[in-house]
């Protein structure tokens, strides 16, 4: 018995059907979320207020911890809080790039910018080639319906 491979038309119909099923399932979930949001609107407002208040309190606690550290030099000025010293580099990016070019290190290619330039044919060692890429119509149901007419 020979197993038949699906035809292109059968694959189109399958994708159209799956897209329709996915759209329906997404709509059901979206409606459920909207109902939930409406039913729990007050809870969501309270949650947001707690989130904002907590963020402000944490920022104030961190600031107070830094002040205590600067006053005492103690990296653990109170139980539950601490100070971690991190190295922060301050530099001018153009100077850093000049240094990197001069030393031929720490360089990386901006692929997006390079390819935009190369697409214009301005880079002699780059060749352009055309490669086929399949596309699928957004509304396959419409395409299939038109074929039946």
mmCIF file with all atom_site columns, C-alpha atoms in Angstrom:
data_model
loop_
_atom_site.group_PDB
_atom_site.id
_atom_site.type_symbol
_atom_site.label_atom_id
_atom_site.label_alt_id
_atom_site.label_comp_id
_atom_site.label_asym_id
_atom_site.label_entity_id
_atom_site.label_seq_id
_atom_site.pdbx_PDB_ins_code
_atom_site.Cartn_x
_atom_site.Cartn_y
_atom_site.Cartn_z
_atom_site.occupancy
_atom_site.B_iso_or_equiv
_atom_site.pdbx_formal_charge
_atom_site.auth_seq_id
_atom_site.auth_comp_id
_atom_site.auth_asym_id
_atom_site.auth_atom_id
_atom_site.pdbx_PDB_model_num
ATOM 1   C CA . UNK A 1 1   ? 0.000   0.000  0.000  1.00 0.00 ? 1   UNK A CA 1
ATOM 2   C CA . UNK A 1 2   ? 1.389   3.369  -1.010 1.00 0.00 ? 2   UNK A CA 1
ATOM 3   C CA . UNK A 1 3   ? 1.162   6.312  1.411  1.00 0.00 ? 3   UNK A CA 1
ATOM 4   C CA . UNK A 1 4   ? 0.195   9.505  -0.381 1.00 0.00 ? 4   UNK A CA 1
ATOM 5   C CA . UNK A 1 5   ? 1.882   12.758 0.547  1.00 0.00 ? 5   UNK A CA 1
ATOM 6   C CA . UNK A 1 6   ? -0.492  15.643 1.171  1.00 0.00 ? 6   UNK A CA 1
ATOM 7   C CA . UNK A 1 7   ? -0.923  17.917 -1.811 1.00 0.00 ? 7   UNK A CA 1
ATOM 8   C CA . UNK A 1 8   ? -0.177  21.611 -1.654 1.00 0.00 ? 8   UNK A CA 1
ATOM 9   C CA . UNK A 1 9   ? -3.922  22.332 -1.622 1.00 0.00 ? 9   UNK A CA 1
ATOM 10  C CA . UNK A 1 10  ? -4.406  19.925 1.300  1.00 0.00 ? 10  UNK A CA 1
ATOM 11  C CA . UNK A 1 11  ? -1.631  21.639 3.241  1.00 0.00 ? 11  UNK A CA 1
ATOM 12  C CA . UNK A 1 12  ? -3.216  25.055 2.528  1.00 0.00 ? 12  UNK A CA 1
ATOM 13  C CA . UNK A 1 13  ? -6.571  23.785 3.800  1.00 0.00 ? 13  UNK A CA 1
ATOM 14  C CA . UNK A 1 14  ? -4.904  22.344 6.917  1.00 0.00 ? 14  UNK A CA 1
ATOM 15  C CA . UNK A 1 15  ? -3.154  25.623 7.749  1.00 0.00 ? 15  UNK A CA 1
ATOM 16  C CA . UNK A 1 16  ? -6.376  27.574 7.131  1.00 0.00 ? 16  UNK A CA 1
ATOM 17  C CA . UNK A 1 17  ? -8.289  25.270 9.458  1.00 0.00 ? 17  UNK A CA 1
ATOM 18  C CA . UNK A 1 18  ? -5.640  25.453 12.176 1.00 0.00 ? 18  UNK A CA 1
ATOM 19  C CA . UNK A 1 19  ? -5.519  29.251 11.930 1.00 0.00 ? 19  UNK A CA 1
ATOM 20  C CA . UNK A 1 20  ? -9.290  29.369 12.358 1.00 0.00 ? 20  UNK A CA 1
ATOM 21  C CA . UNK A 1 21  ? -9.123  27.075 15.399 1.00 0.00 ? 21  UNK A CA 1
ATOM 22  C CA . UNK A 1 22  ? -6.333  29.131 16.928 1.00 0.00 ? 22  UNK A CA 1
ATOM 23  C CA . UNK A 1 23  ? -8.238  32.386 16.362 1.00 0.00 ? 23  UNK A CA 1
ATOM 24  C CA . UNK A 1 24  ? -11.308 30.921 18.041 1.00 0.00 ? 24  UNK A CA 1
ATOM 25  C CA . UNK A 1 25  ? -9.313  29.649 21.037 1.00 0.00 ? 25  UNK A CA 1
ATOM 26  C CA . UNK A 1 26  ? -7.519  33.004 21.363 1.00 0.00 ? 26  UNK A CA 1
ATOM 27  C CA . UNK A 1 27  ? -10.873 34.835 21.278 1.00 0.00 ? 27  UNK A CA 1
ATOM 28  C CA . UNK A 1 28  ? -12.252 32.589 24.025 1.00 0.00 ? 28  UNK A CA 1
ATOM 29  C CA . UNK A 1 29  ? -9.214  33.250 26.218 1.00 0.00 ? 29  UNK A CA 1
ATOM 30  C CA . UNK A 1 30  ? -9.278  36.991 25.461 1.00 0.00 ? 30  UNK A CA 1
ATOM 31  C CA . UNK A 1 31  ? -12.966 37.200 26.441 1.00 0.00 ? 31  UNK A CA 1
ATOM 32  C CA . UNK A 1 32  ? -12.322 35.229 29.630 1.00 0.00 ? 32  UNK A CA 1
ATOM 33  C CA . UNK A 1 33  ? -9.455  37.569 30.538 1.00 0.00 ? 33  UNK A CA 1
ATOM 34  C CA . UNK A 1 34  ? -11.616 40.623 29.849 1.00 0.00 ? 34  UNK A CA 1
ATOM 35  C CA . UNK A 1 35  ? -14.404 39.218 32.065 1.00 0.00 ? 35  UNK A CA 1
ATOM 36  C CA . UNK A 1 36  ? -11.864 38.391 34.770 1.00 0.00 ? 36  UNK A CA 1
ATOM 37  C CA . UNK A 1 37  ? -10.354 41.907 34.559 1.00 0.00 ? 37  UNK A CA 1
ATOM 38  C CA . UNK A 1 38  ? -13.833 43.460 34.902 1.00 0.00 ? 38  UNK A CA 1
ATOM 39  C CA . UNK A 1 39  ? -14.798 41.179 37.803 1.00 0.00 ? 39  UNK A CA 1
ATOM 40  C CA . UNK A 1 40  ? -11.510 41.863 39.606 1.00 0.00 ? 40  UNK A CA 1
ATOM 41  C CA . UNK A 1 41  ? -11.063 45.520 38.641 1.00 0.00 ? 41  UNK A CA 1
ATOM 42  C CA . UNK A 1 42  ? -10.957 46.714 42.257 1.00 0.00 ? 42  UNK A CA 1
ATOM 43  C CA . UNK A 1 43  ? -8.473  43.962 43.175 1.00 0.00 ? 43  UNK A CA 1
ATOM 44  C CA . UNK A 1 44  ? -6.243  45.012 40.275 1.00 0.00 ? 44  UNK A CA 1
ATOM 45  C CA . UNK A 1 45  ? -6.342  48.645 41.417 1.00 0.00 ? 45  UNK A CA 1
ATOM 46  C CA . UNK A 1 46  ? -5.337  47.606 44.948 1.00 0.00 ? 46  UNK A CA 1
ATOM 47  C CA . UNK A 1 47  ? -2.579  45.373 43.539 1.00 0.00 ? 47  UNK A CA 1
ATOM 48  C CA . UNK A 1 48  ? -1.166  48.235 41.468 1.00 0.00 ? 48  UNK A CA 1
ATOM 49  C CA . UNK A 1 49  ? -1.244  50.563 44.474 1.00 0.00 ? 49  UNK A CA 1
ATOM 50  C CA . UNK A 1 50  ? 0.643   47.991 46.568 1.00 0.00 ? 50  UNK A CA 1
ATOM 51  C CA . UNK A 1 51  ? 3.208   47.539 43.774 1.00 0.00 ? 51  UNK A CA 1
ATOM 52  C CA . UNK A 1 52  ? 3.799   51.287 43.511 1.00 0.00 ? 52  UNK A CA 1
ATOM 53  C CA . UNK A 1 53  ? 3.949   51.767 47.290 1.00 0.00 ? 53  UNK A CA 1
ATOM 54  C CA . UNK A 1 54  ? 6.366   48.842 47.651 1.00 0.00 ? 54  UNK A CA 1
ATOM 55  C CA . UNK A 1 55  ? 8.626   50.191 44.884 1.00 0.00 ? 55  UNK A CA 1
ATOM 56  C CA . UNK A 1 56  ? 8.754   53.593 46.624 1.00 0.00 ? 56  UNK A CA 1
ATOM 57  C CA . UNK A 1 57  ? 9.453   51.993 50.030 1.00 0.00 ? 57  UNK A CA 1
ATOM 58  C CA . UNK A 1 58  ? 12.221  49.796 48.584 1.00 0.00 ? 58  UNK A CA 1
ATOM 59  C CA . UNK A 1 59  ? 13.844  52.819 46.920 1.00 0.00 ? 59  UNK A CA 1
ATOM 60  C CA . UNK A 1 60  ? 13.705  54.745 50.218 1.00 0.00 ? 60  UNK A CA 1
ATOM 61  C CA . UNK A 1 61  ? 15.179  51.767 52.114 1.00 0.00 ? 61  UNK A CA 1
ATOM 62  C CA . UNK A 1 62  ? 18.011  51.450 49.601 1.00 0.00 ? 62  UNK A CA 1
ATOM 63  C CA . UNK A 1 63  ? 18.750  55.167 49.884 1.00 0.00 ? 63  UNK A CA 1
ATOM 64  C CA . UNK A 1 64  ? 18.767  54.948 53.705 1.00 0.00 ? 64  UNK A CA 1
ATOM 65  C CA . UNK A 1 65  ? 21.063  51.914 53.522 1.00 0.00 ? 65  UNK A CA 1
ATOM 66  C CA . UNK A 1 66  ? 23.544  53.832 51.351 1.00 0.00 ? 66  UNK A CA 1
ATOM 67  C CA . UNK A 1 67  ? 23.443  56.769 53.777 1.00 0.00 ? 67  UNK A CA 1
ATOM 68  C CA . UNK A 1 68  ? 24.120  54.444 56.733 1.00 0.00 ? 68  UNK A CA 1
ATOM 69  C CA . UNK A 1 69  ? 26.973  52.794 54.811 1.00 0.00 ? 69  UNK A CA 1
ATOM 70  C CA . UNK A 1 70  ? 28.546  56.155 53.976 1.00 0.00 ? 70  UNK A CA 1
ATOM 71  C CA . UNK A 1 71  ? 28.272  57.243 57.614 1.00 0.00 ? 71  UNK A CA 1
ATOM 72  C CA . UNK A 1 72  ? 29.644  54.036 59.138 1.00 0.00 ? 72  UNK A CA 1
ATOM 73  C CA . UNK A 1 73  ? 31.513  52.174 56.391 1.00 0.00 ? 73  UNK A CA 1
ATOM 74  C CA . UNK A 1 74  ? 29.552  49.074 57.466 1.00 0.00 ? 74  UNK A CA 1
ATOM 75  C CA . UNK A 1 75  ? 28.385  47.053 54.440 1.00 0.00 ? 75  UNK A CA 1
ATOM 76  C CA . UNK A 1 76  ? 25.663  45.437 56.578 1.00 0.00 ? 76  UNK A CA 1
ATOM 77  C CA . UNK A 1 77  ? 24.348  48.427 58.542 1.00 0.00 ? 77  UNK A CA 1
ATOM 78  C CA . UNK A 1 78  ? 21.199  46.600 59.700 1.00 0.00 ? 78  UNK A CA 1
ATOM 79  C CA . UNK A 1 79  ? 19.770  43.069 59.495 1.00 0.00 ? 79  UNK A CA 1
ATOM 80  C CA . UNK A 1 80  ? 18.257  42.410 56.080 1.00 0.00 ? 80  UNK A CA 1
ATOM 81  C CA . UNK A 1 81  ? 20.070  45.141 54.189 1.00 0.00 ? 81  UNK A CA 1
ATOM 82  C CA . UNK A 1 82  ? 23.541  45.387 52.796 1.00 0.00 ? 82  UNK A CA 1
ATOM 83  C CA . UNK A 1 83  ? 25.783  47.224 50.422 1.00 0.00 ? 83  UNK A CA 1
ATOM 84  C CA . UNK A 1 84  ? 27.589  45.643 47.499 1.00 0.00 ? 84  UNK A CA 1
ATOM 85  C CA . UNK A 1 85  ? 30.368  47.691 45.966 1.00 0.00 ? 85  UNK A CA 1
ATOM 86  C CA . UNK A 1 86  ? 30.331  47.526 42.187 1.00 0.00 ? 86  UNK A CA 1
ATOM 87  C CA . UNK A 1 87  ? 32.754  48.956 39.695 1.00 0.00 ? 87  UNK A CA 1
ATOM 88  C CA . UNK A 1 88  ? 31.177  51.474 37.341 1.00 0.00 ? 88  UNK A CA 1
ATOM 89  C CA . UNK A 1 89  ? 33.109  52.597 34.275 1.00 0.00 ? 89  UNK A CA 1
ATOM 90  C CA . UNK A 1 90  ? 32.738  56.153 33.036 1.00 0.00 ? 90  UNK A CA 1
ATOM 91  C CA . UNK A 1 91  ? 34.073  56.848 29.546 1.00 0.00 ? 91  UNK A CA 1
ATOM 92  C CA . UNK A 1 92  ? 33.313  58.554 26.264 1.00 0.00 ? 92  UNK A CA 1
ATOM 93  C CA . UNK A 1 93  ? 32.123  55.919 23.748 1.00 0.00 ? 93  UNK A CA 1
ATOM 94  C CA . UNK A 1 94  ? 33.902  57.536 20.774 1.00 0.00 ? 94  UNK A CA 1
ATOM 95  C CA . UNK A 1 95  ? 37.190  57.468 22.670 1.00 0.00 ? 95  UNK A CA 1
ATOM 96  C CA . UNK A 1 96  ? 36.590  53.819 23.554 1.00 0.00 ? 96  UNK A CA 1
ATOM 97  C CA . UNK A 1 97  ? 35.971  52.975 19.891 1.00 0.00 ? 97  UNK A CA 1
ATOM 98  C CA . UNK A 1 98  ? 39.136  54.814 18.821 1.00 0.00 ? 98  UNK A CA 1
ATOM 99  C CA . UNK A 1 99  ? 41.108  52.843 21.439 1.00 0.00 ? 99  UNK A CA 1
ATOM 100 C CA . UNK A 1 100 ? 39.560  49.533 20.312 1.00 0.00 ? 100 UNK A CA 1
ATOM 101 C CA . UNK A 1 101 ? 40.376  50.226 16.657 1.00 0.00 ? 101 UNK A CA 1
ATOM 102 C CA . UNK A 1 102 ? 43.941  51.254 17.496 1.00 0.00 ? 102 UNK A CA 1
ATOM 103 C CA . UNK A 1 103 ? 44.491  48.028 19.480 1.00 0.00 ? 103 UNK A CA 1
ATOM 104 C CA . UNK A 1 104 ? 42.383  45.822 17.157 1.00 0.00 ? 104 UNK A CA 1
ATOM 105 C CA . UNK A 1 105 ? 40.432  44.357 20.089 1.00 0.00 ? 105 UNK A CA 1
ATOM 106 C CA . UNK A 1 106 ? 36.988  44.651 21.650 1.00 0.00 ? 106 UNK A CA 1
ATOM 107 C CA . UNK A 1 107 ? 35.358  45.264 18.291 1.00 0.00 ? 107 UNK A CA 1
ATOM 108 C CA . UNK A 1 108 ? 32.058  43.850 17.123 1.00 0.00 ? 108 UNK A CA 1
ATOM 109 C CA . UNK A 1 109 ? 30.078  44.198 13.926 1.00 0.00 ? 109 UNK A CA 1
ATOM 110 C CA . UNK A 1 110 ? 26.747  46.018 13.869 1.00 0.00 ? 110 UNK A CA 1
ATOM 111 C CA . UNK A 1 111 ? 25.228  43.376 11.596 1.00 0.00 ? 111 UNK A CA 1
ATOM 112 C CA . UNK A 1 112 ? 22.018  45.289 10.888 1.00 0.00 ? 112 UNK A CA 1
ATOM 113 C CA . UNK A 1 113 ? 23.834  48.480 9.842  1.00 0.00 ? 113 UNK A CA 1
ATOM 114 C CA . UNK A 1 114 ? 26.465  46.572 7.865  1.00 0.00 ? 114 UNK A CA 1
ATOM 115 C CA . UNK A 1 115 ? 23.873  44.582 5.926  1.00 0.00 ? 115 UNK A CA 1
ATOM 116 C CA . UNK A 1 116 ? 21.910  47.742 5.147  1.00 0.00 ? 116 UNK A CA 1
ATOM 117 C CA . UNK A 1 117 ? 25.057  49.258 3.632  1.00 0.00 ? 117 UNK A CA 1
ATOM 118 C CA . UNK A 1 118 ? 26.037  46.025 1.849  1.00 0.00 ? 118 UNK A CA 1
ATOM 119 C CA . UNK A 1 119 ? 22.550  45.650 0.334  1.00 0.00 ? 119 UNK A CA 1
ATOM 120 C CA . UNK A 1 120 ? 23.193  48.910 -1.492 1.00 0.00 ? 120 UNK A CA 1
ATOM 121 C CA . UNK A 1 121 ? 26.167  47.280 -3.215 1.00 0.00 ? 121 UNK A CA 1
ATOM 122 C CA . UNK A 1 122 ? 28.739  49.460 -1.490 1.00 0.00 ? 122 UNK A CA 1
ATOM 123 C CA . UNK A 1 123 ? 30.853  46.636 -0.047 1.00 0.00 ? 123 UNK A CA 1
ATOM 124 C CA . UNK A 1 124 ? 32.978  44.931 -2.728 1.00 0.00 ? 124 UNK A CA 1
ATOM 125 C CA . UNK A 1 125 ? 33.477  41.570 -0.983 1.00 0.00 ? 125 UNK A CA 1
ATOM 126 C CA . UNK A 1 126 ? 29.745  40.984 -0.402 1.00 0.00 ? 126 UNK A CA 1
ATOM 127 C CA . UNK A 1 127 ? 27.718  39.162 -3.032 1.00 0.00 ? 127 UNK A CA 1
ATOM 128 C CA . UNK A 1 128 ? 23.971  39.440 -3.242 1.00 0.00 ? 128 UNK A CA 1
ATOM 129 C CA . UNK A 1 129 ? 21.850  36.438 -4.158 1.00 0.00 ? 129 UNK A CA 1
ATOM 130 C CA . UNK A 1 130 ? 18.142  35.919 -4.492 1.00 0.00 ? 130 UNK A CA 1
ATOM 131 C CA . UNK A 1 131 ? 16.719  33.075 -2.430 1.00 0.00 ? 131 UNK A CA 1
ATOM 132 C CA . UNK A 1 132 ? 13.074  31.974 -2.675 1.00 0.00 ? 132 UNK A CA 1
ATOM 133 C CA . UNK A 1 133 ? 11.054  32.372 0.493  1.00 0.00 ? 133 UNK A CA 1
ATOM 134 C CA . UNK A 1 134 ? 7.545   30.953 0.796  1.00 0.00 ? 134 UNK A CA 1
ATOM 135 C CA . UNK A 1 135 ? 4.678   33.165 1.943  1.00 0.00 ? 135 UNK A CA 1
ATOM 136 C CA . UNK A 1 136 ? 1.203   32.231 3.085  1.00 0.00 ? 136 UNK A CA 1
ATOM 137 C CA . UNK A 1 137 ? -1.816  34.485 2.630  1.00 0.00 ? 137 UNK A CA 1
ATOM 138 C CA . UNK A 1 138 ? -3.265  35.829 5.873  1.00 0.00 ? 138 UNK A CA 1
ATOM 139 C CA . UNK A 1 139 ? -6.820  34.870 4.963  1.00 0.00 ? 139 UNK A CA 1
ATOM 140 C CA . UNK A 1 140 ? -6.645  31.355 3.561  1.00 0.00 ? 140 UNK A CA 1
ATOM 141 C CA . UNK A 1 141 ? -10.384 30.854 4.090  1.00 0.00 ? 141 UNK A CA 1
ATOM 142 C CA . UNK A 1 142 ? -11.007 33.624 1.548  1.00 0.00 ? 142 UNK A CA 1
ATOM 143 C CA . UNK A 1 143 ? -8.562  32.043 -0.884 1.00 0.00 ? 143 UNK A CA 1
ATOM 144 C CA . UNK A 1 144 ? -10.162 28.626 -0.491 1.00 0.00 ? 144 UNK A CA 1
ATOM 145 C CA . UNK A 1 145 ? -13.674 30.068 -0.850 1.00 0.00 ? 145 UNK A CA 1
ATOM 146 C CA . UNK A 1 146 ? -12.681 31.878 -4.053 1.00 0.00 ? 146 UNK A CA 1
ATOM 147 C CA . UNK A 1 147 ? -11.312 28.625 -5.487 1.00 0.00 ? 147 UNK A CA 1
ATOM 148 C CA . UNK A 1 148 ? -14.647 26.861 -4.882 1.00 0.00 ? 148 UNK A CA 1
ATOM 149 C CA . UNK A 1 149 ? -16.613 29.463 -6.860 1.00 0.00 ? 149 UNK A CA 1
#
